[in-house]
Coordinates of N, CA and C in Angstrom, one line a residue:
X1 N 23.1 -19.0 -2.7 CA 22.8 -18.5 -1.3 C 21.6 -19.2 -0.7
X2 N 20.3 -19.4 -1.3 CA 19.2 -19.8 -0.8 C 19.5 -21.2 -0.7
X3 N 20.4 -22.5 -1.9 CA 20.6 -23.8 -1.2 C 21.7 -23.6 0.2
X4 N 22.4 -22.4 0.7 CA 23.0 -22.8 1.6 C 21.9 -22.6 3.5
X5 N 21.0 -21.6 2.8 CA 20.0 -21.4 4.1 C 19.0 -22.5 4.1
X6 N 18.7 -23.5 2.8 CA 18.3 -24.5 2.7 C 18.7 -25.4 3.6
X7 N 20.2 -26.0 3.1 CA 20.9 -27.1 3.5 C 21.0 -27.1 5.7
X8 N 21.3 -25.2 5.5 CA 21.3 -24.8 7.5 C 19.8 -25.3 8.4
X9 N 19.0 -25.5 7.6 CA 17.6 -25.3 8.4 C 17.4 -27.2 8.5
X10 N 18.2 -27.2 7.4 CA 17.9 -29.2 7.3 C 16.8 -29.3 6.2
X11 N 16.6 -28.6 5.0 CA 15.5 -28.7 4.4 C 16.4 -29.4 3.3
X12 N 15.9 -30.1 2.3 CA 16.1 -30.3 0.9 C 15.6 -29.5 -0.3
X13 N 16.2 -29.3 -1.2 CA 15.4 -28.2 -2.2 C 14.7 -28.4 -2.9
X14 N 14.5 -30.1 -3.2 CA 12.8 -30.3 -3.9 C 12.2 -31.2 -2.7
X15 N 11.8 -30.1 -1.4 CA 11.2 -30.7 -1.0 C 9.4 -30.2 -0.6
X16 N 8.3 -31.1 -0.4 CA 7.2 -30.5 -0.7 C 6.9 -29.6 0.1
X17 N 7.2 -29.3 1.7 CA 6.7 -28.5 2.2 C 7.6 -27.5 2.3
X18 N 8.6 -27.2 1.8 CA 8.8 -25.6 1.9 C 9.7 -25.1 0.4
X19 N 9.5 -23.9 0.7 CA 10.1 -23.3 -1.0 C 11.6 -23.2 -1.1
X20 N 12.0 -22.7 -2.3 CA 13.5 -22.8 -2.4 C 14.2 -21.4 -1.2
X21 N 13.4 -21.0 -0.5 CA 14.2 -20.4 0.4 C 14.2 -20.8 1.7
X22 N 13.4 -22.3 2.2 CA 13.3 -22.6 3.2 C 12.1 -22.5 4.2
X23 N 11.3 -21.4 3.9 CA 9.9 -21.0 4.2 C 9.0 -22.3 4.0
X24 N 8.1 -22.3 4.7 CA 7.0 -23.2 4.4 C 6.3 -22.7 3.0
X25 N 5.9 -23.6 2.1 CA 5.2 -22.8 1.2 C 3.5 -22.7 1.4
X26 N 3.6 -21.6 0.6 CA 2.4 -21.0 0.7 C 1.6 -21.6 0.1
X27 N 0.0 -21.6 0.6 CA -1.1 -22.5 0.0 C -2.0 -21.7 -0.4
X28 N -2.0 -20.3 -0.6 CA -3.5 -19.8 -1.1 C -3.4 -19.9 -2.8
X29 N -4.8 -19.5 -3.2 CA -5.6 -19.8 -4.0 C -5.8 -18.5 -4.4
X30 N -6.2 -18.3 -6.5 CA -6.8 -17.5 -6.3 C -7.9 -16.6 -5.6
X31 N -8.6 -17.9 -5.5 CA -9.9 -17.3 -4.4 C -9.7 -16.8 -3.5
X32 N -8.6 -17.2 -2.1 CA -8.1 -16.9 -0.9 C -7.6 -15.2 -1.4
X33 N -6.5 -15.4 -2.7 CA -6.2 -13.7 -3.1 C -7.3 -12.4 -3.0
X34 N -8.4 -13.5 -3.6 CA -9.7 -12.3 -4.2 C -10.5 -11.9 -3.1
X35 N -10.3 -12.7 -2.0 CA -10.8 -12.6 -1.1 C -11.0 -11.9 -0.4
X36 N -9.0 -12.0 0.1 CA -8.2 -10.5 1.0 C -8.6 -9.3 0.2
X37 N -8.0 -9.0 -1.5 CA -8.4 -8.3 -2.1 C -9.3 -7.4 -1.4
X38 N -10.3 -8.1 -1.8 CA -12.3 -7.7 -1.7 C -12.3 -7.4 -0.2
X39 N -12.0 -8.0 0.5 CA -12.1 -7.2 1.7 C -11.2 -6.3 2.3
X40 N -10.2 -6.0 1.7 CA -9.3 -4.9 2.0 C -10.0 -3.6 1.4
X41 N -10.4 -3.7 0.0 CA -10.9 -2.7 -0.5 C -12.5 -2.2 -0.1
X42 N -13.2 -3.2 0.5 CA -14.5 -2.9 0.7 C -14.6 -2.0 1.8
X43 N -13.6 -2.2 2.9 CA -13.9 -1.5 3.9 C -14.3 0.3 4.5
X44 N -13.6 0.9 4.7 CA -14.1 2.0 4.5 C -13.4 2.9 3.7
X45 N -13.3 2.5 2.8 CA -13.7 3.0 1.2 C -14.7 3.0 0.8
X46 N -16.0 2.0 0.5 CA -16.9 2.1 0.4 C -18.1 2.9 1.3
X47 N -17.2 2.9 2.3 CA -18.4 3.6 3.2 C -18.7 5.2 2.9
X48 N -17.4 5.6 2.1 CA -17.4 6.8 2.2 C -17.7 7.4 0.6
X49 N -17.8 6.4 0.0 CA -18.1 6.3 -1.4 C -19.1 7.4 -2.4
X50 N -20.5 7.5 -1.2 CA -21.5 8.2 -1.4 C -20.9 10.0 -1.3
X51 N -20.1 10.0 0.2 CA -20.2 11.2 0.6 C -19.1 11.9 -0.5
X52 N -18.0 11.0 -0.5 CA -17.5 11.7 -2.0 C -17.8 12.1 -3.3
X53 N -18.6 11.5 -3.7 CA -20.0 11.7 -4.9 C -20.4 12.9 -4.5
X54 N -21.0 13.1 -3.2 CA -22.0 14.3 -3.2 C -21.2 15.6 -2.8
X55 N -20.0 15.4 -2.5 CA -19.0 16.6 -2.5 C -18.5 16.8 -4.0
X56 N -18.0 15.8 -4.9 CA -17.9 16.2 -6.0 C -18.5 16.4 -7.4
X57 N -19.7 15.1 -6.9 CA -20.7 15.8 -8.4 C -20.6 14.3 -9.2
X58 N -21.5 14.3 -10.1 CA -21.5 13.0 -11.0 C -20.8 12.9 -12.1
X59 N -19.8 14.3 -12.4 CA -18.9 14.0 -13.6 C -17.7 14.1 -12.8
X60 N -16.9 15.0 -11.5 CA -15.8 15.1 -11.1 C -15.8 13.5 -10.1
X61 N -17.0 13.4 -9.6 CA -16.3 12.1 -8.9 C -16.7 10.8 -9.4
X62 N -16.8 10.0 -10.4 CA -16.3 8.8 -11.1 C -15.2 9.4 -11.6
X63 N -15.1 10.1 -12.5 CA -13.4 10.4 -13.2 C -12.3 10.5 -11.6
X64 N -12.8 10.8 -10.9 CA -11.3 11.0 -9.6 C -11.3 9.6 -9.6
X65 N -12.6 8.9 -9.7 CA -12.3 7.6 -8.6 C -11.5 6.4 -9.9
X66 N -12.2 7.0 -10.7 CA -11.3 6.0 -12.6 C -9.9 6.6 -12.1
X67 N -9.5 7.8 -11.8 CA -7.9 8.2 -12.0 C -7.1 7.8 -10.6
X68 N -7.9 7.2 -9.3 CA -7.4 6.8 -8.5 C -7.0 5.0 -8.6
X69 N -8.3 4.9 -9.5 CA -8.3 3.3 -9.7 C -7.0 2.7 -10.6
X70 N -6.5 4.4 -11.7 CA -5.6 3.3 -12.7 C -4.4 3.8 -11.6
X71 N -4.0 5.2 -10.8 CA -2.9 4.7 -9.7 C -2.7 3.9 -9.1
X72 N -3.5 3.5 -8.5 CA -3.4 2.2 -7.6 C -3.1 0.6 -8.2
X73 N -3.8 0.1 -9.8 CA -3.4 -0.2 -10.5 C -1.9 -0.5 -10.6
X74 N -1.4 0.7 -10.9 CA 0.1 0.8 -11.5 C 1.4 0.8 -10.4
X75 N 0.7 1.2 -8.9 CA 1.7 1.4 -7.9 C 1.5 -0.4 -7.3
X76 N 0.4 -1.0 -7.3 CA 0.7 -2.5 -7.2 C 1.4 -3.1 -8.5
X77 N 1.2 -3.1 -9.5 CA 1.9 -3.6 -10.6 C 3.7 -3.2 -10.5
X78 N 3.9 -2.3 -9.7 CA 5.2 -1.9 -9.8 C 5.5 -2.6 -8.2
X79 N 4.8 -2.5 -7.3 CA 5.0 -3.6 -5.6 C 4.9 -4.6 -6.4
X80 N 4.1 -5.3 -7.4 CA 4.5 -7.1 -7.4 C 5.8 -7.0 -8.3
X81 N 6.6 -6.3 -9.3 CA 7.5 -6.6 -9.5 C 8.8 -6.4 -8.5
X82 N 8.6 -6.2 -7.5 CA 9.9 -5.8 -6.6 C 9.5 -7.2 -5.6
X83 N 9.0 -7.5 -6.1 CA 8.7 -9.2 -5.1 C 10.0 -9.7 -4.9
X84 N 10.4 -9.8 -6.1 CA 12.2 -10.6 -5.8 C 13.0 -10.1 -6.7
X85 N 13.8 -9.8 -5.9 CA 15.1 -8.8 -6.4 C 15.9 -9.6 -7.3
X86 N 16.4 -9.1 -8.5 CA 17.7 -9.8 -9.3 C 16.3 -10.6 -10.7
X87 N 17.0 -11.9 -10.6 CA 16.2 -12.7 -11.2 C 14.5 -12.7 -10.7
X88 N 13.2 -13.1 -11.9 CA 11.9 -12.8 -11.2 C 12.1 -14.3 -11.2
X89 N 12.3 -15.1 -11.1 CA 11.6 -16.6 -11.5 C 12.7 -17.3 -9.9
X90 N 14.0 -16.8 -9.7 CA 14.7 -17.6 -8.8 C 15.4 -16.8 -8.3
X91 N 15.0 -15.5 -7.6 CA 15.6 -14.2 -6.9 C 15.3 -14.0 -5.8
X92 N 16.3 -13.2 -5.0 CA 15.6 -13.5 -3.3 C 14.5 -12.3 -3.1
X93 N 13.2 -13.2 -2.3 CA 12.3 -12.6 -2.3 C 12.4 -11.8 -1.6
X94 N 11.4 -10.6 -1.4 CA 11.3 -9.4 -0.6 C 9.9 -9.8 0.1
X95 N 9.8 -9.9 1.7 CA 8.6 -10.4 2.6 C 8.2 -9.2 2.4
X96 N 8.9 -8.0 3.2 CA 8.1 -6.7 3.2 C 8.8 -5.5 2.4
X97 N 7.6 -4.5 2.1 CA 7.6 -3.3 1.4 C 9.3 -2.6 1.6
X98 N 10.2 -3.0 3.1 CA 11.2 -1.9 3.4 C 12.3 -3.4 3.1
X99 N 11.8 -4.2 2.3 CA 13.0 -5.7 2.0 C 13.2 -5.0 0.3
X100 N 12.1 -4.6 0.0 CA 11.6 -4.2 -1.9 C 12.1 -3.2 -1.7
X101 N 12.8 -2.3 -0.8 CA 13.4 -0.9 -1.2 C 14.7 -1.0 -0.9
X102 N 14.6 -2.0 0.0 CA 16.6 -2.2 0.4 C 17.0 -3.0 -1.2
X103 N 16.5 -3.4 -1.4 CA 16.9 -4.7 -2.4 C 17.0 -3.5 -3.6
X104 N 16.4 -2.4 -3.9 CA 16.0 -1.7 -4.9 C 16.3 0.0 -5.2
X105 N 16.9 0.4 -3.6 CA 17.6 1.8 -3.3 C 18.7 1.1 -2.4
X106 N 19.1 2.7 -1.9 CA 20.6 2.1 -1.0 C 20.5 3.6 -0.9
X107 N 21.4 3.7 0.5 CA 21.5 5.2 1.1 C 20.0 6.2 2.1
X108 N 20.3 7.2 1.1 CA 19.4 8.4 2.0 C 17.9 7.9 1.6
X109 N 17.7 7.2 0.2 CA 16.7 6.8 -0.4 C 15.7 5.8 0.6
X110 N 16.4 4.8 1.2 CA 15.8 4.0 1.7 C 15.2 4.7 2.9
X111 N 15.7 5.4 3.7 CA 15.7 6.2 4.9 C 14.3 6.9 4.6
X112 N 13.8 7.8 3.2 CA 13.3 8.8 2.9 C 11.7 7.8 2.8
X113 N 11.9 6.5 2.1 CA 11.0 6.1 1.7 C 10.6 5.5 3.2
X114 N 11.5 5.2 4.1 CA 10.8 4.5 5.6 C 9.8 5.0 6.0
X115 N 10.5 6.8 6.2 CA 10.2 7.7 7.3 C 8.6 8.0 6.3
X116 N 8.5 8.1 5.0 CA 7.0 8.2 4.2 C 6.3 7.1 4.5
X117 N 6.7 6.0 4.2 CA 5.9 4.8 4.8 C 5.3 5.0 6.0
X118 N 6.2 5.3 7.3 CA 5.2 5.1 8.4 C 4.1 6.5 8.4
X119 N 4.9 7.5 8.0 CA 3.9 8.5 7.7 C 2.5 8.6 6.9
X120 N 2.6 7.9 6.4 CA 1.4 7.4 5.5 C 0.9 6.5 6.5
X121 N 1.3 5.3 7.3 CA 0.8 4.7 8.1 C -0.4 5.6 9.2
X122 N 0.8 6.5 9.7 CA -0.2 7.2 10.9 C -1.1 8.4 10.0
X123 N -1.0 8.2 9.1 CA -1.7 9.4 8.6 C -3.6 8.8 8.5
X124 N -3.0 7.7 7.8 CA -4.2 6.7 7.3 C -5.0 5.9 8.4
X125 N -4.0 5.9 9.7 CA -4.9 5.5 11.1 C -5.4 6.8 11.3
X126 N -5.1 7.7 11.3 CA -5.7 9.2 11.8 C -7.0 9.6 11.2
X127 N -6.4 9.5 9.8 CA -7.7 9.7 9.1 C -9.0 9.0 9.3
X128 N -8.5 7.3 9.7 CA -9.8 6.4 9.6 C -10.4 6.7 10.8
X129 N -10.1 7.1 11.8 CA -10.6 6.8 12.8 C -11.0 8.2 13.2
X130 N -10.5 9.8 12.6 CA -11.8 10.2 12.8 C -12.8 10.4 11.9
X131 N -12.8 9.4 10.7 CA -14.1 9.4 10.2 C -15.3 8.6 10.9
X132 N -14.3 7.7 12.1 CA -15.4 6.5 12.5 C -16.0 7.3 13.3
X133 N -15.3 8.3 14.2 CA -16.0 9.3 15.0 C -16.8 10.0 14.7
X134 N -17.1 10.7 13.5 CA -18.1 11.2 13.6 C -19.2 10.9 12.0

């Protein structure tokens, strides 16, 4: 399937600028990864870092934030394996989070996980922004 979206676009399959699905390929680095990483997480998470501490204390809040750190851990480790469905090495990839659930559920399932997705979306704009307010 991906040499025939190849062959449509006019690409070759060993060719240097784009990947076996026809995309341009991608150029970052680990540093470019560590980068986004580090600035996704610095932002205000850290800001709020202290006030968490001092609502929960010096033994409840490092252990929440170790038991939040191995979830988060394990829920990306389980997002990079839904990267590409079927085969990991020559499977069709999944661009977004609702590509890794089609590829991975089917039915009421996929629907259940949307409607949570965006809900976590607005939930997580709601939340940031009234912490910016006050």
């Amino acid at each position: 399937m991906e040499m025939e979206v190849s062959a449509e676009l006019g690409h070759t399959a060993g060719s240097k600028l784009y990947d076996d699905d026809g995309r341009l390929k991608r150029t970052g680095t680990m540093w470019t990864a560590s980068a986004h990483i580090i600035t996704a997480v610095i932002g205000s998470g850290v800001l709020s870092l202290g006030w968490a501490i001092a609502q929960l204390g010096w033994v409840a809040g490092p252990a929440v934030m170790l038991l939040f750190s191995i979830l988060t851990y394990y829920t990306s480790a389980l997002l990079a394996d839904c990267y590409r469905s079927g085969d990991e090495s020559t499977g069709k990839r999944n661009y977004t989070y609702m590509d890794a659930v089609n590829a991975n559920l089917s039915g009421i399932k996929v629907q259940v996980c949307g409607f949570l997705q965006y809900a976590n979306i607005v939930g997580v704009a709601i939340g940031y922004n009234h912490c910016r307010l006050h």
